[in-house]
PDB file of C-alpha atoms in Angstrom:
ATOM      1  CA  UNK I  97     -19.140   8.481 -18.004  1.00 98.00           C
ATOM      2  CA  UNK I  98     -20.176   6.393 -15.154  1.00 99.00           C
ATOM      3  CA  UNK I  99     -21.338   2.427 -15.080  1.00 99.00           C
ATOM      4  CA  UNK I 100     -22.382   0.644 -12.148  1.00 99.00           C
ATOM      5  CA  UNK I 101     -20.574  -3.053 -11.767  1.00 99.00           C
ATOM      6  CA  UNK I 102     -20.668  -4.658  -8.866  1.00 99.00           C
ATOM      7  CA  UNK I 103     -22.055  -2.621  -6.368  1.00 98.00           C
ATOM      8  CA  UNK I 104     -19.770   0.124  -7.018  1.00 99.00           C
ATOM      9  CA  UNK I 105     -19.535   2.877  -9.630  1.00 99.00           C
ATOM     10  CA  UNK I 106     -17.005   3.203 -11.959  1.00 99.00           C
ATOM     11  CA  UNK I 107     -15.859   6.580 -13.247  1.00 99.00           C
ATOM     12  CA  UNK I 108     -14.430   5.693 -17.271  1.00 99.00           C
ATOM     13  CA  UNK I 109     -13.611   8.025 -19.895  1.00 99.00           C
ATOM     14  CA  UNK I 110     -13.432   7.142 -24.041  1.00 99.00           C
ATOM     15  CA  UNK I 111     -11.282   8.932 -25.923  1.00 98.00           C
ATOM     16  CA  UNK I 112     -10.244   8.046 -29.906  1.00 98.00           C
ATOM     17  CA  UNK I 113     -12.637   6.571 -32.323  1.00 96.00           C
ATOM     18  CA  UNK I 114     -10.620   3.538 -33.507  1.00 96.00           C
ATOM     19  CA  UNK I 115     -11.899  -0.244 -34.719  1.00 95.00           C
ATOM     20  CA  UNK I 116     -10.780  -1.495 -31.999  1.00 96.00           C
ATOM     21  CA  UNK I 117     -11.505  -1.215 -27.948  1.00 98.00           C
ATOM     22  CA  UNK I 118      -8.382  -0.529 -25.391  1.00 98.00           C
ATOM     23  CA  UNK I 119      -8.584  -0.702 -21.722  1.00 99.00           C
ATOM     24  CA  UNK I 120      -5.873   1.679 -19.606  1.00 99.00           C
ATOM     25  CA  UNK I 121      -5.719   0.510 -16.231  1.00 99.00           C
ATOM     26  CA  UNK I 122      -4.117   3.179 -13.514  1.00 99.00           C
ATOM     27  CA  UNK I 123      -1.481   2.565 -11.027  1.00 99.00           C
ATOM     28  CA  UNK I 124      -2.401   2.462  -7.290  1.00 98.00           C
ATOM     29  CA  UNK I 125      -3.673   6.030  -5.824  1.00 97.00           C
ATOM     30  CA  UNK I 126      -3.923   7.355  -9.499  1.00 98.00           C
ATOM     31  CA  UNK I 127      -6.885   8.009 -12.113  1.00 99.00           C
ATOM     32  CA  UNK I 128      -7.292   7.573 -15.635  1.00 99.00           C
ATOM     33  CA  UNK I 129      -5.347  11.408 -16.346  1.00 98.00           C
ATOM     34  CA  UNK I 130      -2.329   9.470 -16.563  1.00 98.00           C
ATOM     35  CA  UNK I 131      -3.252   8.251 -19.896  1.00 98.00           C
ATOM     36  CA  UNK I 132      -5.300  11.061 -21.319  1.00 93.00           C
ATOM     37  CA  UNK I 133      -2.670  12.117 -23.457  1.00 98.00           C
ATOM     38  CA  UNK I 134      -2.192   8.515 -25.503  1.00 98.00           C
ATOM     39  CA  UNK I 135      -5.120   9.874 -27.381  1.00 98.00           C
ATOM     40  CA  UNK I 136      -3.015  11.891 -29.580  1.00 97.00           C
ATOM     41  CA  UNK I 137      -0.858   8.877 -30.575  1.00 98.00           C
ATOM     42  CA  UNK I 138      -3.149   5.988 -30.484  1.00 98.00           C
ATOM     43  CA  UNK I 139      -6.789   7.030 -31.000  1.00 97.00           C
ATOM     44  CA  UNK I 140      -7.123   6.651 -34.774  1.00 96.00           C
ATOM     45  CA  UNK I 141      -6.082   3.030 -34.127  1.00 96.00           C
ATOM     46  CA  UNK I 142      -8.111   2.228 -31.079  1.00 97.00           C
ATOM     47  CA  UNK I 143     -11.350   3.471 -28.892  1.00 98.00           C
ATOM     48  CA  UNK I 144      -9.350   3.813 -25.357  1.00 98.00           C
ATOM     49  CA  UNK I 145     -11.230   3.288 -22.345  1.00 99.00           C
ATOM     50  CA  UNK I 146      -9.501   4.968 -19.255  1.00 99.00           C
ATOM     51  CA  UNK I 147     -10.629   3.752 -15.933  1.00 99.00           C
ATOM     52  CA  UNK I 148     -10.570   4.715 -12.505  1.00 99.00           C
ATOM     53  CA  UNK I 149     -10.704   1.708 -10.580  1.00 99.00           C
ATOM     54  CA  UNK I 150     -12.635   1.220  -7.385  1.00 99.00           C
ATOM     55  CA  UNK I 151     -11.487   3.186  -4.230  1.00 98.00           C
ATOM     56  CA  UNK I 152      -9.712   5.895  -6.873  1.00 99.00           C
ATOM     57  CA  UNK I 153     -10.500   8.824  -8.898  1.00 98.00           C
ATOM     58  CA  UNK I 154     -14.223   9.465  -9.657  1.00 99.00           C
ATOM     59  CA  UNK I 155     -15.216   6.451  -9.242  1.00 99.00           C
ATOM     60  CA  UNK I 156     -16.761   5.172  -5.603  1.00 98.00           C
ATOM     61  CA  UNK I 157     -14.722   5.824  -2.790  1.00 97.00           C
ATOM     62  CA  UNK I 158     -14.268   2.630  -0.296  1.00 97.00           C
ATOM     63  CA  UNK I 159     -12.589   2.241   2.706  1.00 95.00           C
ATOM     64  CA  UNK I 160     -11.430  -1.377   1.335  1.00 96.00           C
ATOM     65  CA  UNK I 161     -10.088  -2.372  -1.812  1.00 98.00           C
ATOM     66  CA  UNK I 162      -8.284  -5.349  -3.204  1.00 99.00           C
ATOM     67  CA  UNK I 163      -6.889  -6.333  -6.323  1.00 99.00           C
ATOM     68  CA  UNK I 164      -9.195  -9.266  -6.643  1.00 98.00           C
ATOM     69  CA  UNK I 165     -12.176  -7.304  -6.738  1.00 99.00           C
ATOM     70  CA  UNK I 166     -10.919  -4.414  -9.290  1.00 99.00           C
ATOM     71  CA  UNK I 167     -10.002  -7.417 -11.342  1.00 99.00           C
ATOM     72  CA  UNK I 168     -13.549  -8.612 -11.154  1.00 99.00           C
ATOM     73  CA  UNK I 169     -14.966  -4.661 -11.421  1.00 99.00           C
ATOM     74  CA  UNK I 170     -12.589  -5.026 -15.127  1.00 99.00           C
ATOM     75  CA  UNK I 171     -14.220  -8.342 -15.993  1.00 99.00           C
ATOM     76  CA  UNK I 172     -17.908  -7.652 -15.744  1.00 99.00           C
ATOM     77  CA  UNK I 173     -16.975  -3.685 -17.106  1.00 99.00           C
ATOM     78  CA  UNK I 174     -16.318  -5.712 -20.189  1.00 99.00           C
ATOM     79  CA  UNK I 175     -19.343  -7.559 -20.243  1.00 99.00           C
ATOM     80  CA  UNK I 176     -21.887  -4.668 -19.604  1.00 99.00           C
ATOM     81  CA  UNK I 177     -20.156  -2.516 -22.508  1.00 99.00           C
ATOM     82  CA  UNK I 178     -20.137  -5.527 -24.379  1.00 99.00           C
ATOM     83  CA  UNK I 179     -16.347  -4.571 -25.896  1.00 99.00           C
ATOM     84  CA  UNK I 180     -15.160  -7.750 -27.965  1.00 97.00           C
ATOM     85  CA  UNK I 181     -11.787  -9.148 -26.577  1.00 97.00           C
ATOM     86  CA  UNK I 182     -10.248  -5.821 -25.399  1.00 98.00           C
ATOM     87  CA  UNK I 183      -6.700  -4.862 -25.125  1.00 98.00           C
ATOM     88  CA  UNK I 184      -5.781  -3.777 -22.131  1.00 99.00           C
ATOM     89  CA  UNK I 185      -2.391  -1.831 -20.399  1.00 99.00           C
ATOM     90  CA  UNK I 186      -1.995  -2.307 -17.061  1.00 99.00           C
ATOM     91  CA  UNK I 187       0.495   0.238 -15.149  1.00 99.00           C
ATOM     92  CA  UNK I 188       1.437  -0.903 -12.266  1.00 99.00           C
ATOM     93  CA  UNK I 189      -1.115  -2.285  -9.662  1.00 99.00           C
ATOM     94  CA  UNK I 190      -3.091  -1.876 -13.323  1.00 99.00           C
ATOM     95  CA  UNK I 191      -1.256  -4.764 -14.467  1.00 99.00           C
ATOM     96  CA  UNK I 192      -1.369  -6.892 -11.202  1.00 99.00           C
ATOM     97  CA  UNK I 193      -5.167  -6.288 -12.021  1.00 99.00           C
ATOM     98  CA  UNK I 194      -4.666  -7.682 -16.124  1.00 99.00           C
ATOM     99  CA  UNK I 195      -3.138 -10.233 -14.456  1.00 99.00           C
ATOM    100  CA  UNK I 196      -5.569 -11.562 -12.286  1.00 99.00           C
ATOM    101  CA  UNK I 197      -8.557 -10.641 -14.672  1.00 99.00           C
ATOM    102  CA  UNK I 198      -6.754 -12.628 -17.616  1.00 99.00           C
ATOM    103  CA  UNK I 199      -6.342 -15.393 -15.076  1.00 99.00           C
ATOM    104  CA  UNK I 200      -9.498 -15.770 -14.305  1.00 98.00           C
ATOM    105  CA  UNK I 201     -11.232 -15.456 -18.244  1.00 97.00           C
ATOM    106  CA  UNK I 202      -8.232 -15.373 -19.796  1.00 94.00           C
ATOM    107  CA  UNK I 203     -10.688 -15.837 -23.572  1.00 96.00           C
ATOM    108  CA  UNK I 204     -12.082 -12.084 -22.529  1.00 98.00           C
ATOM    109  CA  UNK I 205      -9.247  -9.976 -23.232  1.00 98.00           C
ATOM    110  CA  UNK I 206      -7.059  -9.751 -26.442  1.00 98.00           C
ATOM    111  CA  UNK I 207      -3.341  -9.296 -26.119  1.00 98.00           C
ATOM    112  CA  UNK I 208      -1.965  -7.586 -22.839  1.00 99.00           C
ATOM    113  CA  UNK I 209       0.904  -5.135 -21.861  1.00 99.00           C
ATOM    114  CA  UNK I 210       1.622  -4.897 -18.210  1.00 99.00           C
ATOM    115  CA  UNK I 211       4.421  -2.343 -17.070  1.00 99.00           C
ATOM    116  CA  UNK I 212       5.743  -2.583 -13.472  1.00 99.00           C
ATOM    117  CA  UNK I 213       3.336  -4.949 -12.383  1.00 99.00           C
ATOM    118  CA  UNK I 214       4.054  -7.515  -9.217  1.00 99.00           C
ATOM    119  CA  UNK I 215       2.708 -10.690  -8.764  1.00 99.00           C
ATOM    120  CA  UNK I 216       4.025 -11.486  -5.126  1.00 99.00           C
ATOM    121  CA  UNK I 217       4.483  -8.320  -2.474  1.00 98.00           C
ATOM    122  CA  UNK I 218       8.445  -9.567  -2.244  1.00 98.00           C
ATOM    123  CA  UNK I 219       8.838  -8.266  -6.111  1.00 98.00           C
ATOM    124  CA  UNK I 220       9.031  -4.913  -4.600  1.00 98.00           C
ATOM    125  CA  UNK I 221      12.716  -5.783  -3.667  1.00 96.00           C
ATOM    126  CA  UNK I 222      13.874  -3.122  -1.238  1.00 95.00           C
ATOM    127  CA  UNK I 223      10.754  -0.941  -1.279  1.00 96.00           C
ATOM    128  CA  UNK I 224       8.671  -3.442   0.229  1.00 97.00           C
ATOM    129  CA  UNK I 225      10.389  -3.148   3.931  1.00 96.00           C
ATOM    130  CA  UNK I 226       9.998   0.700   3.540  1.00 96.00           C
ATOM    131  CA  UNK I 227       6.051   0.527   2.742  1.00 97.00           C
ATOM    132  CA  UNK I 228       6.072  -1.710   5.975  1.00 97.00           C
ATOM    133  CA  UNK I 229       7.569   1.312   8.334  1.00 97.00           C
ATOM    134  CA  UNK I 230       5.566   4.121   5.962  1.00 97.00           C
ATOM    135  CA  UNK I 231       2.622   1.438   6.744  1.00 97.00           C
ATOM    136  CA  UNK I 232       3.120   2.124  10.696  1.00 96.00           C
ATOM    137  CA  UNK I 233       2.577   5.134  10.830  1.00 96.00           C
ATOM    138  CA  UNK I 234       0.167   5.973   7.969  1.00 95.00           C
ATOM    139  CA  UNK I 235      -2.140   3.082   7.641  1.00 96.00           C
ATOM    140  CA  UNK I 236      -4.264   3.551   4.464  1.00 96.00           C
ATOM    141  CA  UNK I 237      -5.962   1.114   2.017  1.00 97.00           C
ATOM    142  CA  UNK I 238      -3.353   1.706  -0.575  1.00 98.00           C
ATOM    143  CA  UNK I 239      -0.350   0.525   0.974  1.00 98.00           C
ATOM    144  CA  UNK I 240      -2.170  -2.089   2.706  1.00 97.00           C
ATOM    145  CA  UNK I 241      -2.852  -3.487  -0.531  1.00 98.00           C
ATOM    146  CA  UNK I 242       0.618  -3.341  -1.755  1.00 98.00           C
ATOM    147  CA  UNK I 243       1.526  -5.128   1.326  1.00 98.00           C
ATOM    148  CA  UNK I 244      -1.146  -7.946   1.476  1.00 98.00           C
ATOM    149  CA  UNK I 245      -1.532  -8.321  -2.129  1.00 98.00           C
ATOM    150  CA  UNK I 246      -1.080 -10.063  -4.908  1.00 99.00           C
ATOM    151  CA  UNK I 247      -0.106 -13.874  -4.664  1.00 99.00           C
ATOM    152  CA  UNK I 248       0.236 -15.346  -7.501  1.00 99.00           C
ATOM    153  CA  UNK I 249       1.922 -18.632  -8.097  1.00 99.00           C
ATOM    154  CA  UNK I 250       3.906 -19.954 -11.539  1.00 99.00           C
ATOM    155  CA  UNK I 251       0.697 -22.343 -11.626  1.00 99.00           C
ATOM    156  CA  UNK I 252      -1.444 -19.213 -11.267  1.00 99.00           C
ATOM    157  CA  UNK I 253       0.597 -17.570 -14.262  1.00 99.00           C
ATOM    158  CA  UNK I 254       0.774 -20.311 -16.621  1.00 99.00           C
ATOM    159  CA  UNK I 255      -3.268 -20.215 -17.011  1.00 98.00           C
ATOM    160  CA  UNK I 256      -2.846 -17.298 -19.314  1.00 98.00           C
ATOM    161  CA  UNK I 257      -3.204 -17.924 -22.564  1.00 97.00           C
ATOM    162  CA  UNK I 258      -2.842 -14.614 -24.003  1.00 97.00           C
ATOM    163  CA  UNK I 259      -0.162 -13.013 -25.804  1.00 98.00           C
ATOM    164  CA  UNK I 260       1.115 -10.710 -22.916  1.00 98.00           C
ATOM    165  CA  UNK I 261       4.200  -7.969 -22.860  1.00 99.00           C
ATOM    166  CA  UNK I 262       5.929  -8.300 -19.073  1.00 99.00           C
ATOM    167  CA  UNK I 263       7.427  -4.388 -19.417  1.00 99.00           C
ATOM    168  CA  UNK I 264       9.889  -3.061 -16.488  1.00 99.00           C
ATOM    169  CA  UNK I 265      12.065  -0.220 -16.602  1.00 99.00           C
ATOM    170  CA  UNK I 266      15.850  -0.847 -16.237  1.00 99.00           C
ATOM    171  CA  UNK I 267      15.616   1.118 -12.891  1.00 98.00           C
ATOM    172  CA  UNK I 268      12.001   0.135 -11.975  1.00 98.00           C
ATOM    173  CA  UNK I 269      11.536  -0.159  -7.771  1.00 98.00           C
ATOM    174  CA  UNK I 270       9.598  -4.341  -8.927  1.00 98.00           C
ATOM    175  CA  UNK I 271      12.908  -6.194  -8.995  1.00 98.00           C
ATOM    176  CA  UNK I 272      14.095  -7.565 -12.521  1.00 99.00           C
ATOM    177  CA  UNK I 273      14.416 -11.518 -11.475  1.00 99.00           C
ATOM    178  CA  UNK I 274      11.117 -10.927 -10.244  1.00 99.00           C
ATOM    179  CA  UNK I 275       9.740  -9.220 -13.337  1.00 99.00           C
ATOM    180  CA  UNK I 276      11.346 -12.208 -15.522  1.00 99.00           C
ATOM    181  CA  UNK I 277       9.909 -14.670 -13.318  1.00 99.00           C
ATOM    182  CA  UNK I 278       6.504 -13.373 -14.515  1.00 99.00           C
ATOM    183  CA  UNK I 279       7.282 -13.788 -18.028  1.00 99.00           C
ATOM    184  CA  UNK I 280       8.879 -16.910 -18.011  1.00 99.00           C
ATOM    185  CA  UNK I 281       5.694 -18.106 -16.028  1.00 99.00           C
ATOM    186  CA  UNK I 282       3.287 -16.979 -18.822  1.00 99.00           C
ATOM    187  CA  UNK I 283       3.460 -19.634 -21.768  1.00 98.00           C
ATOM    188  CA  UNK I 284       2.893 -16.556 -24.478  1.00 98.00           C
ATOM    189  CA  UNK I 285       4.636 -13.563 -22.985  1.00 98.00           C
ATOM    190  CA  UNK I 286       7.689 -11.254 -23.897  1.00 98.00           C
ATOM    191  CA  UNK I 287       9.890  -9.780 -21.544  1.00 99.00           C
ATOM    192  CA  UNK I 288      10.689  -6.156 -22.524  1.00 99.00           C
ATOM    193  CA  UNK I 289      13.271  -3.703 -20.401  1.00 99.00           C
ATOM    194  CA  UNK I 290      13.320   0.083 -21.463  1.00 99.00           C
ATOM    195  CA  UNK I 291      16.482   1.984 -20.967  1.00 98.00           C
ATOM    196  CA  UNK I 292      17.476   4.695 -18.385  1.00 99.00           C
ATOM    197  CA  UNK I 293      13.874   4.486 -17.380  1.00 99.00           C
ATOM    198  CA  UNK I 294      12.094   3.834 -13.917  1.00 99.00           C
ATOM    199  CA  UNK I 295       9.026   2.489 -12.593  1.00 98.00           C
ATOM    200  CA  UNK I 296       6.884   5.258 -14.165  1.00 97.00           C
ATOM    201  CA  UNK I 297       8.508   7.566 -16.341  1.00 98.00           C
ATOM    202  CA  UNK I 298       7.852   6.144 -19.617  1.00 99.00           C
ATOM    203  CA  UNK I 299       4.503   5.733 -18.491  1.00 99.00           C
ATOM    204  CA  UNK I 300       3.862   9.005 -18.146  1.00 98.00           C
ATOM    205  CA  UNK I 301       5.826  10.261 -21.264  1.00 98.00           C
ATOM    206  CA  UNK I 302       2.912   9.600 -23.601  1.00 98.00           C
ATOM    207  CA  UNK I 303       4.599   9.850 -26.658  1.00 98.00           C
ATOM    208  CA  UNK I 304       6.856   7.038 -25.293  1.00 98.00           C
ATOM    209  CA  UNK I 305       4.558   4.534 -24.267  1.00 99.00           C
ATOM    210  CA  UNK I 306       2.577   4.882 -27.459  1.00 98.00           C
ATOM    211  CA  UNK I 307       6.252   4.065 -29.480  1.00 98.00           C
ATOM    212  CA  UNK I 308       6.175   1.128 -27.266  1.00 98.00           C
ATOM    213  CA  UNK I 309       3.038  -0.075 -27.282  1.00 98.00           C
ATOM    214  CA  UNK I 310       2.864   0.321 -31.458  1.00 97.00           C
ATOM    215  CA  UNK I 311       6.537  -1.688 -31.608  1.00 96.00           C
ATOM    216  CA  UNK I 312       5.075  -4.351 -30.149  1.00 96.00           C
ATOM    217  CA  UNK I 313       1.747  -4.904 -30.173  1.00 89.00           C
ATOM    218  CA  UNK I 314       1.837  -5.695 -34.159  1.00 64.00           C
ATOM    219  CA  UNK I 315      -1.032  -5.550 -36.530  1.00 50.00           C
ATOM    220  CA  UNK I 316      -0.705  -9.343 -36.456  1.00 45.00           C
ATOM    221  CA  UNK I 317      -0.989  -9.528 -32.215  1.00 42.00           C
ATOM    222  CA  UNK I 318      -3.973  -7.417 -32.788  1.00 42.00           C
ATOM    223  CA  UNK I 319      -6.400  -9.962 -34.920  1.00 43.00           C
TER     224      UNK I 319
END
């Protein structure tokens, strides 16, 4: 399916036919197939919406992009569907973008799970300095970004008033002071660490992230 928000089109897929709308938000330079198979595990709960975000996927292709305006592309993709205070799942620059979003109308969404998100470039610990030298010699819009993007401040953070789940694997590349910091800057939020796992591997283990996302987001989160 396609919608047009804000000057750009947006490539989205619904899968599941459950009482209740989820949004699955992509890392950076991926698509909505890396949640296509949480359908198996999650769609008699929830109607998932899988986006591509701006600049990825099927949806348009432009030669800028920044988190601010995916977060805005999220916001009015809400509104024109009309979806009543959506979940959402951010993976990675997915979550910088739940972030921002729930910042910005934090009454809009439901609860929130982000997983290897960043709120500053500098919680990419080491990694950063390496996308710097990558950056050199193969300027693109993705690690550009990484690099510029986000910046968001404890005062920033504590706006959110939603219930939100600050995931990081116990080997994820986003530093773990870094990923605390975000929690402990979100009034409502619950740090979570998954063993033996990296930035992306229970992500993409579908059966997994489903265990995770039922353990925690409770029937009583989900009112």
């Amino acid at each position: 399916m396609e919608i047009q928000v804000n000057g750009v089109t947006l490539y989205y897929e619904v899968l599941g036919n459950g009482p209740k709308p989820f949004i699955f938000l992509h890392g950076n330079g991926e698509d909505h197939n890396t949640f296509t198979g949480i359908e198996k595990y999650l769609g008699d709960s929830y109607t998932l919406y899988l986006v591509d975000s701006r600049g990825h996927g099927q949806s348009s292709n432009l030669e800028k992009i920044t988190y601010g305006d995916i977060a805005e592309d999220l916001i009015s993709f809400i509104k024109s569907l009309n979806l009543k205070k959506p979940h959402v799942f951010g993976y990675s620059d997915g979550g910088n973008v739940a972030l921002i979003a729930a910042i910005a109308q934090t009454d809009l969404l439901a609860d929130i799970m982000i997983a290897g998100a960043n709120a500053t470039p500098e919680g990419l610990g080491t990694a950063l300095r390496a996308m710097k030298e990558e950056y050199k010699y193969k300027p693109n819009k993705y690690l550009k970004m990484m690099l510029d993007e986000p910046n968001l401040s404890s005062d920033d953070l504590s706006r959110i008033n939603n219930k939100v789940y600050v995931v990081r694997g116990e080997h994820d590349v986003i530093t773990r002071d870094h990923t605390q910091w975000i929690a402990q800057s979100i009034p409502n939020s619950e740090y979570i660490e998954v063993e033996n796992q990296d930035h992306g591997s229970y992500v993409s283990d579908s059966l997994m992230l489903s265990t995770i996302i039922k353990k925690y987001m409770t029937e009583d989160t989900r009112e």
